[in-house]
XYZ file of C-alpha atoms in Angstrom:
611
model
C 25.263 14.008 27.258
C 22.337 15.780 28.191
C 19.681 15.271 25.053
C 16.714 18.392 24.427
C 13.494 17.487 23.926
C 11.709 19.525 21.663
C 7.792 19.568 20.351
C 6.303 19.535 16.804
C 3.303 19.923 16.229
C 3.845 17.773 12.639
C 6.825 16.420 11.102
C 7.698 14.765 7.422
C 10.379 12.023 7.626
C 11.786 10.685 3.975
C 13.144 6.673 4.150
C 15.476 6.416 1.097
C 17.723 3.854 -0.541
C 18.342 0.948 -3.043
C 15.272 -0.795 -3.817
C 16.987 -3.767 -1.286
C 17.482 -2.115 1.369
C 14.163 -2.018 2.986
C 13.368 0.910 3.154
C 9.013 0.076 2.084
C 9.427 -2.300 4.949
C 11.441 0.405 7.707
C 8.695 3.515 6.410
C 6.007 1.124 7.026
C 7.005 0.066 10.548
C 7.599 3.344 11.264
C 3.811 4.353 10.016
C 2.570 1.327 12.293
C 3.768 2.752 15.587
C 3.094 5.961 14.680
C -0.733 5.320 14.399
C -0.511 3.538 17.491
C 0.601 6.737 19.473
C -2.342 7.839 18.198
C -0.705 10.586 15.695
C -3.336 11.688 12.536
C -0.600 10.753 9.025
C -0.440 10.023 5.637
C 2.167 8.771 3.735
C 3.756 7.973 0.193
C 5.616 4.911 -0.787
C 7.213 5.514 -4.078
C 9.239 2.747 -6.030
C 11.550 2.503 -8.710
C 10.017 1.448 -11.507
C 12.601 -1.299 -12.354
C 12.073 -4.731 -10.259
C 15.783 -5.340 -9.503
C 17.312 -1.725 -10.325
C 21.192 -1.562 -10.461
C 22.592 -1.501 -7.262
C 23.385 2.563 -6.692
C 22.139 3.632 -9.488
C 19.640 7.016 -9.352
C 16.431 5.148 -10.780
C 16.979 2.505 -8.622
C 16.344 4.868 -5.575
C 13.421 3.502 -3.590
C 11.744 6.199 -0.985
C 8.878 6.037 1.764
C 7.709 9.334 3.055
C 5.504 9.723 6.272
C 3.988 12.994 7.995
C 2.501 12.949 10.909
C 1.149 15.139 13.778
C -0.977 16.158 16.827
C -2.957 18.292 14.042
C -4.941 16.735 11.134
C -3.094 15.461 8.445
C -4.220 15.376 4.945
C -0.906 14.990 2.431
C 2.378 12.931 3.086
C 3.939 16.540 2.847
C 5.553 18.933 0.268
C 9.171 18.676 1.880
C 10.187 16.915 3.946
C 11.961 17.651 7.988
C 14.314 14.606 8.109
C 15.838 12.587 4.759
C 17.667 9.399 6.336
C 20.120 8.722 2.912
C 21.439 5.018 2.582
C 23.744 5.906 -0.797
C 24.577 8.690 -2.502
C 21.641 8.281 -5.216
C 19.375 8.329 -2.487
C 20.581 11.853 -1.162
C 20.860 13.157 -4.788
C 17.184 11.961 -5.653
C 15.508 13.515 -2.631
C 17.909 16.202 -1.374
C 15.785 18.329 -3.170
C 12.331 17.624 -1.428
C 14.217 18.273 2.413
C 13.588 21.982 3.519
C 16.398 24.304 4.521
C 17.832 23.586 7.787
C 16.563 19.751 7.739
C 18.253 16.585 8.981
C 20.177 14.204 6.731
C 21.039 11.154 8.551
C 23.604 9.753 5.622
C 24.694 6.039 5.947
C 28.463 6.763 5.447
C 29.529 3.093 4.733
C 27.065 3.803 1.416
C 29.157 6.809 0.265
C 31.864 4.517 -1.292
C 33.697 5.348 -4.354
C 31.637 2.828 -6.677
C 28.752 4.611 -5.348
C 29.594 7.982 -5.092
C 30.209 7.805 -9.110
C 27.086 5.741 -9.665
C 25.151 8.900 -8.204
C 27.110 11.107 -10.707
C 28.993 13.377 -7.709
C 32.550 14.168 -8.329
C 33.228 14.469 -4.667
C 31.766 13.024 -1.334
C 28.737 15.817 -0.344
C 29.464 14.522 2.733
C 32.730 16.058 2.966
C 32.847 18.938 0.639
C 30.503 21.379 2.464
C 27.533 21.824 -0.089
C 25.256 20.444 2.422
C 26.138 23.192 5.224
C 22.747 24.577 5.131
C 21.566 21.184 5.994
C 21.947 19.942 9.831
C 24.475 16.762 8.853
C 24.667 13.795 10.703
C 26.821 11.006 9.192
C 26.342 7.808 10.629
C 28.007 4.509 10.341
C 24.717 2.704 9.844
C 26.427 -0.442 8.034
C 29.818 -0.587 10.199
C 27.593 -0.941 13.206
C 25.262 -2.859 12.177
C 27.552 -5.726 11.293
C 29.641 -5.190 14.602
C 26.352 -5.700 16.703
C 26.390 -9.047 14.825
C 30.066 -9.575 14.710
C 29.365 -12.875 16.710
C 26.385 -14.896 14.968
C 28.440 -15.678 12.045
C 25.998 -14.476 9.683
C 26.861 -13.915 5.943
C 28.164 -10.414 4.846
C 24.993 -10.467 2.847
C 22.629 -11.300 5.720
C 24.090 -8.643 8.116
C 23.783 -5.926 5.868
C 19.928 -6.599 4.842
C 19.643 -5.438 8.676
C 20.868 -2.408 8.099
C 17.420 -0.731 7.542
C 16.639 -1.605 11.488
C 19.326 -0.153 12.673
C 18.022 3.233 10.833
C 14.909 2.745 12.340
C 16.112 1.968 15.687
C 17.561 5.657 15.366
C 14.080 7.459 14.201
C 12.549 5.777 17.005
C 14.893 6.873 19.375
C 14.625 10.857 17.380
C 11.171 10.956 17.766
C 10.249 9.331 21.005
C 8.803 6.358 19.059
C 8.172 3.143 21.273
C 9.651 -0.253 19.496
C 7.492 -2.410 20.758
C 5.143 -2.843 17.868
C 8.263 -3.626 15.493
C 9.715 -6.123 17.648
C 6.266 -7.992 17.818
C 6.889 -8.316 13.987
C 10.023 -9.138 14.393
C 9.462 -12.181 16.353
C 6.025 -13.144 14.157
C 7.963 -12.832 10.764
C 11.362 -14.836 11.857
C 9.562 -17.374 14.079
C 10.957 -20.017 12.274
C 14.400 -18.452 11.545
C 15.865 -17.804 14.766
C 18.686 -16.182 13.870
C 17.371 -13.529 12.079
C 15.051 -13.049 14.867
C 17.846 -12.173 17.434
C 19.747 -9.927 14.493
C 17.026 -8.180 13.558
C 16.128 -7.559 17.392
C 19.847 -6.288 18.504
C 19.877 -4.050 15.343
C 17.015 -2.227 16.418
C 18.057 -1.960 19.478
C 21.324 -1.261 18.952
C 20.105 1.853 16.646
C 17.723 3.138 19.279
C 20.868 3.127 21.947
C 22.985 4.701 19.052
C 20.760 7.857 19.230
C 20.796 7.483 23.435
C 24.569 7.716 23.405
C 26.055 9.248 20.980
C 27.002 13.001 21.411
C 25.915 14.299 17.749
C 22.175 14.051 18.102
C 21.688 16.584 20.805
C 18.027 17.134 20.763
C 14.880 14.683 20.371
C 11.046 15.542 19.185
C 8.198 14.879 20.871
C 4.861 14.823 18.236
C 1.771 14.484 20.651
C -1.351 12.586 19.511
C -3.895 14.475 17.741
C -7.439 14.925 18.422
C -9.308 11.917 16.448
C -13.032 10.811 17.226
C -13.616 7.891 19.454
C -13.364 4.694 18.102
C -10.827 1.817 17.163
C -8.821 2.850 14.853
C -5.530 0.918 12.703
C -3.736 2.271 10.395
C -4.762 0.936 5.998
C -3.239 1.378 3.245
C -5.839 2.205 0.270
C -5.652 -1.794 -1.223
C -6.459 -2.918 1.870
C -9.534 -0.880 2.358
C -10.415 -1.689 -1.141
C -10.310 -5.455 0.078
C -11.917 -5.089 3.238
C -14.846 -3.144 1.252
C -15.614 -5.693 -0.890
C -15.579 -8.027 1.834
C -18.022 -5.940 4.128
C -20.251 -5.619 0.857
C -20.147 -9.354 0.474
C -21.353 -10.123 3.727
C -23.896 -7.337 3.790
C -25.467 -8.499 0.519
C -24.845 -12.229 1.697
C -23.423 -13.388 -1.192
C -19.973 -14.921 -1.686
C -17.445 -13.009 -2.892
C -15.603 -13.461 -6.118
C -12.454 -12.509 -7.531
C -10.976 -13.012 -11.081
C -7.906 -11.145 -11.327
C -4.315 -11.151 -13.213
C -1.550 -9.633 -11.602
C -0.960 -6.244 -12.428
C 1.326 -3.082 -11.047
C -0.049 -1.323 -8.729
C -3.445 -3.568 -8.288
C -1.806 -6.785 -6.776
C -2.458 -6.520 -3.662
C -5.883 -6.477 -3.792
C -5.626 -10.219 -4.416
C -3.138 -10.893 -1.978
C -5.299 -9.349 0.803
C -8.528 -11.580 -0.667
C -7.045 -14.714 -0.542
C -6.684 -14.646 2.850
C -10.244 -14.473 4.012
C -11.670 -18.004 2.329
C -13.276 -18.147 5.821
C -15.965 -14.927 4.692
C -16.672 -17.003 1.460
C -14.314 -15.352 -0.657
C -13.079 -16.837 -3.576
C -9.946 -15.861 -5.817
C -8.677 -16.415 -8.996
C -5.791 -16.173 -10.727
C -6.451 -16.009 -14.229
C -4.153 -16.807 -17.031
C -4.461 -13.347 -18.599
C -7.136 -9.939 -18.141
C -9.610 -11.116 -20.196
C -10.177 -14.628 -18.461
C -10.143 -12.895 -15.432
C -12.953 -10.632 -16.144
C -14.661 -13.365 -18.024
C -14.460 -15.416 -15.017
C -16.002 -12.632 -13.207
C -18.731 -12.167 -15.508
C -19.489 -16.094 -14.980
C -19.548 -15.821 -10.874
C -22.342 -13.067 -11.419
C -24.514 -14.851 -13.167
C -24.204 -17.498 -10.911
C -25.178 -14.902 -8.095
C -21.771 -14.081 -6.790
C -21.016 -10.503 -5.763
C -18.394 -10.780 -8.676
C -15.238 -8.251 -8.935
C -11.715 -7.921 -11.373
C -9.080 -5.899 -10.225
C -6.690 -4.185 -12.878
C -4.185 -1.371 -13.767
C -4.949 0.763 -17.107
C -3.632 -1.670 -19.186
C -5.484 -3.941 -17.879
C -8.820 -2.661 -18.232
C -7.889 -1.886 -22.106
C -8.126 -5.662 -22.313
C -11.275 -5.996 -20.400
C -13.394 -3.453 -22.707
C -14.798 -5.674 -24.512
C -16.321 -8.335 -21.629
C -16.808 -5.181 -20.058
C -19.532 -4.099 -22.980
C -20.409 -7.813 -22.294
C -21.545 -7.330 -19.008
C -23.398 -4.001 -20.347
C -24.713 -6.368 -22.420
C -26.077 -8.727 -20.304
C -26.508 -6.149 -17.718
C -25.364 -8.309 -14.928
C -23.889 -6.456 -11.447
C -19.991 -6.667 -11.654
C -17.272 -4.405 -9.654
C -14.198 -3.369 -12.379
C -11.351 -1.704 -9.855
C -8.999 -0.157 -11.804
C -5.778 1.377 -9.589
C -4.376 3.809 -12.122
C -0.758 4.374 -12.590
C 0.967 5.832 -15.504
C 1.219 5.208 -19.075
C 0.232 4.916 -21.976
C 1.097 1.414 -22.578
C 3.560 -0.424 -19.619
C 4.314 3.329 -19.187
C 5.264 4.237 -15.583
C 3.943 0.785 -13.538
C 4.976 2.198 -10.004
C 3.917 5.627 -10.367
C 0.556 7.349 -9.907
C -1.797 8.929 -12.742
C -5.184 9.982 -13.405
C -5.099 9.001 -17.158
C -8.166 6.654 -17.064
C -11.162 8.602 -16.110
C -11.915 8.916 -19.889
C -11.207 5.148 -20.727
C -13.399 4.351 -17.916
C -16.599 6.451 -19.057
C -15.758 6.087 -22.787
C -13.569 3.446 -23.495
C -15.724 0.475 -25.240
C -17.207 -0.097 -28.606
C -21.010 0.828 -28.714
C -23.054 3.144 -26.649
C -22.042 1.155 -23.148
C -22.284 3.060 -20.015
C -20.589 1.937 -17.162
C -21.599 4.086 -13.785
C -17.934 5.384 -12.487
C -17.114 5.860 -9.364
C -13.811 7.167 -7.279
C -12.085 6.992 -4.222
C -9.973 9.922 -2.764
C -8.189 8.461 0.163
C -7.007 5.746 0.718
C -9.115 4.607 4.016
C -12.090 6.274 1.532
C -11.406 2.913 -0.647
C -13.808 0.941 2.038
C -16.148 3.129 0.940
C -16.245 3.698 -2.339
C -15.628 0.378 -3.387
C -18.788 -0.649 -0.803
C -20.921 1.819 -2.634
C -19.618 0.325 -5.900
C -20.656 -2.948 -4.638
C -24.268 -1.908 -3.777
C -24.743 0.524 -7.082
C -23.863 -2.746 -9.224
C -26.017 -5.415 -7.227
C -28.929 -2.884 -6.843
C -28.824 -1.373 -10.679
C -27.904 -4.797 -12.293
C -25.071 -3.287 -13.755
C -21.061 -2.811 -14.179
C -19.658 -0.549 -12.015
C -15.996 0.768 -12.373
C -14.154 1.662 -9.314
C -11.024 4.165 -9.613
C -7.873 4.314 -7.432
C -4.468 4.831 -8.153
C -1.138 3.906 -7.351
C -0.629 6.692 -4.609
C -3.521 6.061 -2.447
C -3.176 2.120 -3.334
C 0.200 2.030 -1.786
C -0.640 4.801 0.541
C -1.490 4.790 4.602
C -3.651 6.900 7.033
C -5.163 6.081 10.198
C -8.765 4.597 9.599
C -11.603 4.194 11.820
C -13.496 1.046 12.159
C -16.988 1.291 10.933
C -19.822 -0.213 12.802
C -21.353 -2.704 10.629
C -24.922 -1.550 11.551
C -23.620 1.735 10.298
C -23.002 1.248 6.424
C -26.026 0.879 4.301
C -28.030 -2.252 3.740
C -27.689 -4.031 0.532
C -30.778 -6.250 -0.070
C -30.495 -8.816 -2.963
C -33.083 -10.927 -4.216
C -33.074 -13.872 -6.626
C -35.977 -14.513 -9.068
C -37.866 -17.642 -8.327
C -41.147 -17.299 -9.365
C -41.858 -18.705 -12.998
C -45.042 -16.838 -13.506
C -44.645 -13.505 -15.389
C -40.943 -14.097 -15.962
C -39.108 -12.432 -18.517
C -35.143 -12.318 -18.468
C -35.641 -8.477 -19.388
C -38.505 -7.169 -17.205
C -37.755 -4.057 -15.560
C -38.053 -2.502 -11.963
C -39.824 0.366 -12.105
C -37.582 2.580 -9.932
C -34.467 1.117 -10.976
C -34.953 -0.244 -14.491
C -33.281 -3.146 -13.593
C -33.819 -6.555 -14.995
C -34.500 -9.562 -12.332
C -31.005 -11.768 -11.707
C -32.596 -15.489 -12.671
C -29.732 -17.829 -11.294
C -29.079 -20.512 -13.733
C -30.265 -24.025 -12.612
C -33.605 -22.464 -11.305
C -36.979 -24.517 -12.601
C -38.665 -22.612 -15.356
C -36.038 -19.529 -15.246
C -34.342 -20.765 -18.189
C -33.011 -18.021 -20.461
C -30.933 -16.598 -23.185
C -27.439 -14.501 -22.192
C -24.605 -13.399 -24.912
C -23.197 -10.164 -26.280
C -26.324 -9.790 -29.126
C -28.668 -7.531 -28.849
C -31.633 -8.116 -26.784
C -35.102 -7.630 -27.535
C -37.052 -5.385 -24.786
C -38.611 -7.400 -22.537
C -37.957 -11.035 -23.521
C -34.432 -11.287 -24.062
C -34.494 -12.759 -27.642
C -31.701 -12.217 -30.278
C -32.918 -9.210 -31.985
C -32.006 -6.995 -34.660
C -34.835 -4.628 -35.704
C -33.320 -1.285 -35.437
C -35.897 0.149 -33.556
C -35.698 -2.154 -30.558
C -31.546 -1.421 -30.847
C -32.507 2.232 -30.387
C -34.414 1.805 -27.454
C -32.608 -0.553 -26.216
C -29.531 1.595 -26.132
C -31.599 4.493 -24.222
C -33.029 2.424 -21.856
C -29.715 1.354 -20.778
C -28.609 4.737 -20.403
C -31.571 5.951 -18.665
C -30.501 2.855 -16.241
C -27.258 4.193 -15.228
C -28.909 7.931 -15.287
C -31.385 7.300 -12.546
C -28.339 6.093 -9.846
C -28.263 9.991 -9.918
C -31.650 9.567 -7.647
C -30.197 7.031 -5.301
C -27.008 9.083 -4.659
C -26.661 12.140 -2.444
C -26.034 15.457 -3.199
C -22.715 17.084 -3.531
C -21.274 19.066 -0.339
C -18.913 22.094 -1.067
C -16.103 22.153 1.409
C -16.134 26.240 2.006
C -18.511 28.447 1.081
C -21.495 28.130 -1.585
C -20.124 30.967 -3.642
C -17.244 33.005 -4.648
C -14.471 33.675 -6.438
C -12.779 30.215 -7.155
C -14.435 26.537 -6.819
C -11.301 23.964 -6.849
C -12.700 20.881 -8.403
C -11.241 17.574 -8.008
C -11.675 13.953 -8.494
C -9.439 10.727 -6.549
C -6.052 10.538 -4.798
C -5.946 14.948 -5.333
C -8.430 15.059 -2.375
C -5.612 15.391 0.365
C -3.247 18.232 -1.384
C -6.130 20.352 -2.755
C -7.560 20.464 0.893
C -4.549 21.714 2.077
C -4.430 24.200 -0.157
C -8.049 25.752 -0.145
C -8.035 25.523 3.792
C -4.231 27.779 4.030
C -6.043 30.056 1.576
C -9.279 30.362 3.325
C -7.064 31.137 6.406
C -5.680 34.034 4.406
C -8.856 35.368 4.008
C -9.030 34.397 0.394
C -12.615 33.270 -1.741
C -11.527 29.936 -1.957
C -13.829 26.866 -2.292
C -13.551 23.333 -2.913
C -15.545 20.322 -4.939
C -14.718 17.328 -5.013
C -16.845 14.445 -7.078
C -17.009 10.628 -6.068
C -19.996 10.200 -8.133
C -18.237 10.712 -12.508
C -20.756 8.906 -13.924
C -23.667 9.998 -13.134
C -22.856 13.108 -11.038
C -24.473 14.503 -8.461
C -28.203 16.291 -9.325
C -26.468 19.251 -8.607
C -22.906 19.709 -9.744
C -23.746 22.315 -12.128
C -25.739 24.199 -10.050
C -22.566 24.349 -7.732
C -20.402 25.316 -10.486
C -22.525 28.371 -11.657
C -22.424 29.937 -8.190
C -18.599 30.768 -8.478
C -16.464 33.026 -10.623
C -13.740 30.901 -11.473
C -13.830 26.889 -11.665
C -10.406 25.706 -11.113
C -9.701 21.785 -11.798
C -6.147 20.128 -10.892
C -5.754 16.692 -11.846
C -2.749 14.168 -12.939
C -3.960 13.761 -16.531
C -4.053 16.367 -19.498
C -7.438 18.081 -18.139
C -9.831 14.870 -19.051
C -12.322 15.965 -15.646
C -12.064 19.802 -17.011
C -13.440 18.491 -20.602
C -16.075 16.646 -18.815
C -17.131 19.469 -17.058
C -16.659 21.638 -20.142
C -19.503 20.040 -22.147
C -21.447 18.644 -19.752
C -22.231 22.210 -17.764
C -20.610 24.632 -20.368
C -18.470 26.120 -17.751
C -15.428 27.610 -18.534
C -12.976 25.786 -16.328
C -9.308 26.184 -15.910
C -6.975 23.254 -16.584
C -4.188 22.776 -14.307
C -2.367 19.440 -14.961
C 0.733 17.714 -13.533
C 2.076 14.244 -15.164
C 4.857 13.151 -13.552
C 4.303 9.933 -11.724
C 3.661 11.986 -8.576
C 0.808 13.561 -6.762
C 0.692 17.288 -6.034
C 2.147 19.423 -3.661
C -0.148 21.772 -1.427
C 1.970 24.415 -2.416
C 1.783 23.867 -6.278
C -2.265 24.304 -5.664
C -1.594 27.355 -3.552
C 0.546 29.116 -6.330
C -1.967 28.204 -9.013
C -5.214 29.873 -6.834
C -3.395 32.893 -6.095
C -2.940 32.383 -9.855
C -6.506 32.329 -10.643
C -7.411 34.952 -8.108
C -5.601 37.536 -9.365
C -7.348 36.995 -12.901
C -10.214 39.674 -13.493
């Protein structure tokens, strides 16, 4: 049968199933080869929330979603162009998010009557015509897959964890993807298990000739490569860069690298990644709980380590108080916190930006923290880098926000050169004359870092209050007053070592869209189709929350409206609010997931049309 090819300029795929039947693993294979054709993309894994979900069942439904092009690419898409469906659950969950006219490839095998009632449909879909608007293609994805392996006597079990392959085999075969990259993992991950070497291999190939030789796909898409700068690029998910940023930082500063971390939804991986580079003098630990990981940390910095924690929400509402510690003591320490919803346990595989008040506000005292956020996920290098320098440079905590959607998120990244990012000098006290533990820099008001076990450095650290200068136990309220300004003023004057803020648009108009983190991608989208409409449409967005930018308010008083979207109850709008007295609009989404281009679209013509 003669197959059409056909071009796209971009294209949004949707991996769905039960949360075992790989479909993380198939969306992220998939992403791989995609950057490697040199295609701009972002994507969006999203996981139940349950470890080991009922089998079937509609919160059990685990997804991947990738988009892709020859054109930039800033959001893992609003809908998506193809929904490959292993059950029924997963076609119920997502059918919703696949435009009009889109491609279902449906496992059939999946659509069983345990299943089929699990999902809560009274009839197959796949037979009863409601999705004729929809171009159909049933597929006997777990038939096949266990007749390619009829002959390696291989447990029912074993053959049908291949089945994801032999979907991917397909979508490689769809879009013109080579498999070369997955069968190079193939081979490194089942090295030692031979078997499941050759399975997995034959499935994928078996899925790739599936979509050669069968008569109901008629037509195959080409996506071209789009247009990046020169350079090396690989594709990172935003835990990653946050890893590889700390490590650059480490080795920039020349100081080892130390981790104290408890595992914690969606933060994890962070540690993961770290332990694997002992050979760039990293060090990890696994602490017994949050608050002997963060003590840990606060230990490794005084004994000159560039020192870090990683944590969810949750996590960092145990840390507060070491966290005022380190204020305390005002010794340089990295807190990442990867946000995800809650309050409390709340939603541990979904995304939220709940925490930006907890992070400027959320310890006993008068104890700033500076507060800083990524907003892509390959912008995690460099946030978490310029984290790393604020804290060694300003002798200070530094919090670092993420969350759970550009965490667990990819996009193609390029490599920097190392000569590129900025120095980060450090310098130990060593000199006894003139020493006091609370001297100050002129410039940057911060105190000299005295490593314990140095001749004639010996001083005085713990949560009391210090007196000015010498670092005695005092408690005259006069010093406590000054005390507490000076260490405000501290974190006020990284607002001189900072650059300005850039407006993406122009310097005035009718409506500034302000965000903050993982909302970068979908209000871009936005502002950019409205600006192509010929609408006054700017856009803000601050990496710098604590302190901002010199001139954030001067931004904000150029335009008529201040629009600010974020995945919280409007905690960057209050900010703004007192801080500038600007009257900004609220617009707030809190459902575990990130917004759609089109929601921000609705909401500006929204706010344009207001006199």
């Amino acid at each position: 049968m003669t197959k059409t090819l056909k071009n796209l300029d971009d294209v949004t795929i949707r991996f769905a199933g039960d949360s075992g039947d790989g479909m993380q693993l198939t969306g992220m294979e998939f992403t791989k080869t995609t950057a490697l054709m040199g295609n701009d993309l972002s994507t969006f894994p999203d996981y139940p929330a349950e470890i080991r979900a009922p089998v079937g069942t509609l919160f059990g439904v685990s997804g991947f979603q990738i988009h892709f092009g020859s054109t930039e690419i800033n959001t893992p898409g609003d809908m998506c162009d193809v929904l490959v469906a292993m059950n029924p659950a997963a076609l119920k969950v997502n059918l919703n998010s696949l435009i009009d006219g889109g491609v279902i490839i449906a496992n059939r095998d999946g659509f069983d009557a345990k299943n089929l009632k699990l999902a809560n449909y009274a009839v197959n879909p796949l037979d009863d015509g409601s999705l004729s608007k929809y171009q159909l293609h049933v597929v006997d994805v777990t038939k096949l897959t266990g007749l390619v392996l009829t002959d390696m006597k291989m447990s029912s079990k074993h053959i049908d964890r291949c089945k994801n392959f032999f979907a991917l085999g397909m979508m490689y075969w769809m879009f013109n993807r080579p498999m070369d990259a997955t069968m190079e993992w193939i081979k490194s991950k089942f090295a030692k298990t031979p078997d499941f070497l050759e399975a997995n291999t034959r499935v994928l190939q078996a899925g790739w000739n599936y979509g050669e030789t069968t008569e109901i796909f008629a037509v195959r898409y080409e996506v071209k490569p789009a247009k990046l700068d020169e350079g090396t690029y690989r594709t990172i998910t935003g835990n990653e860069a946050v890893a590889w940023g700390l490590i650059a930082a480490s080795v920039k500063s020349n100081l080892e690298l130390f981790l104290g971390s408890y595992p914690i939804t969606p933060a994890s991986d962070i540690l993961h990644e770290l332990s694997k580079y002992k050979n760039f003098r990293v060090k990890t630990f696994q602490a017994e709980d949050e608050i002997a990981a963060i003590a840990s940390s606060i230990g490794a910095a005084y004994a000159g380590a560039l020192a870090t924690t990683t944590t969810s929400g949750p996590g960092v509402a145990l840390k507060q108080e070491a966290i005022g510690l380190a204020v305390m003591t005002e010794l340089p320490l990295v807190i990442v916190n990867i946000q995800r919803g809650g309050p409390s346990t709340g939603l541990p595989t979904k995304t939220e930006q709940a925490d930006l008040m907890q992070a400027l506000y959320g310890r006993n005292g008068e104890s700033p923290v500076c507060v800083i956020a990524s907003q892509t996920p390959s912008d995690c290098f460099y946030a978490v880098y310029e984290a790393s320098r604020i804290a060694l440079k300003y002798m200070c905590p530094v919090m670092f926000l993420s969350d759970g959607y550009l965490a667990n998120g990819a996009e193609p990244w390029k490599f920097p050169n190392a000569d590129d990012l900025q120095e980060i000098p450090v310098s130990f006290r060593t000199e006894t004359e003139g020493f006091f533990p609370y001297s100050r820099d002129e410039k940057t008001l911060s105190r000299p870092w005295a490593i314990p076990g140095t001749p004639g450095l010996e001083h005085r650290v713990g949560g009391l209050e210090k007196q000015h200068v010498t670092g005695n136990v005092n408690y005259e309220s006069a010093n406590h007053e000054f005390m507490v300004k000076l260490r405000q003023e501290k974190i006020d004057r990284i607002a001189n070592d900072i650059p300005l803020a850039e407006v993406e648009g122009d310097d005035s108009g009718d409506v500034l869209v302000v965000g903050w983190g993982g909302t970068y991608g979908a209000i871009k989208t936005a502002v950019t189709n409205k600006r192509k409409e010929g609408k006054s449409v700017s856009h803000l967005h601050i990496k710098y929350l604590n302190p901002m930018q010199k001139n954030i308010g001067e931004i904000l008083y150029r335009f008529k409206h201040v629009l600010v979207p974020e995945l919280n109850m409007g905690q960057l709008s209050k900010v703004l609010r007192f801080k500038y007295l600007v009257p900004t609009i609220s617009y707030n989404k809190i459902q575990g997931l990130p917004f759609k281009s089109i929601e921000l679209e609705q909401k500006i013509d929204e706010v344009l049309a207001m006199k």
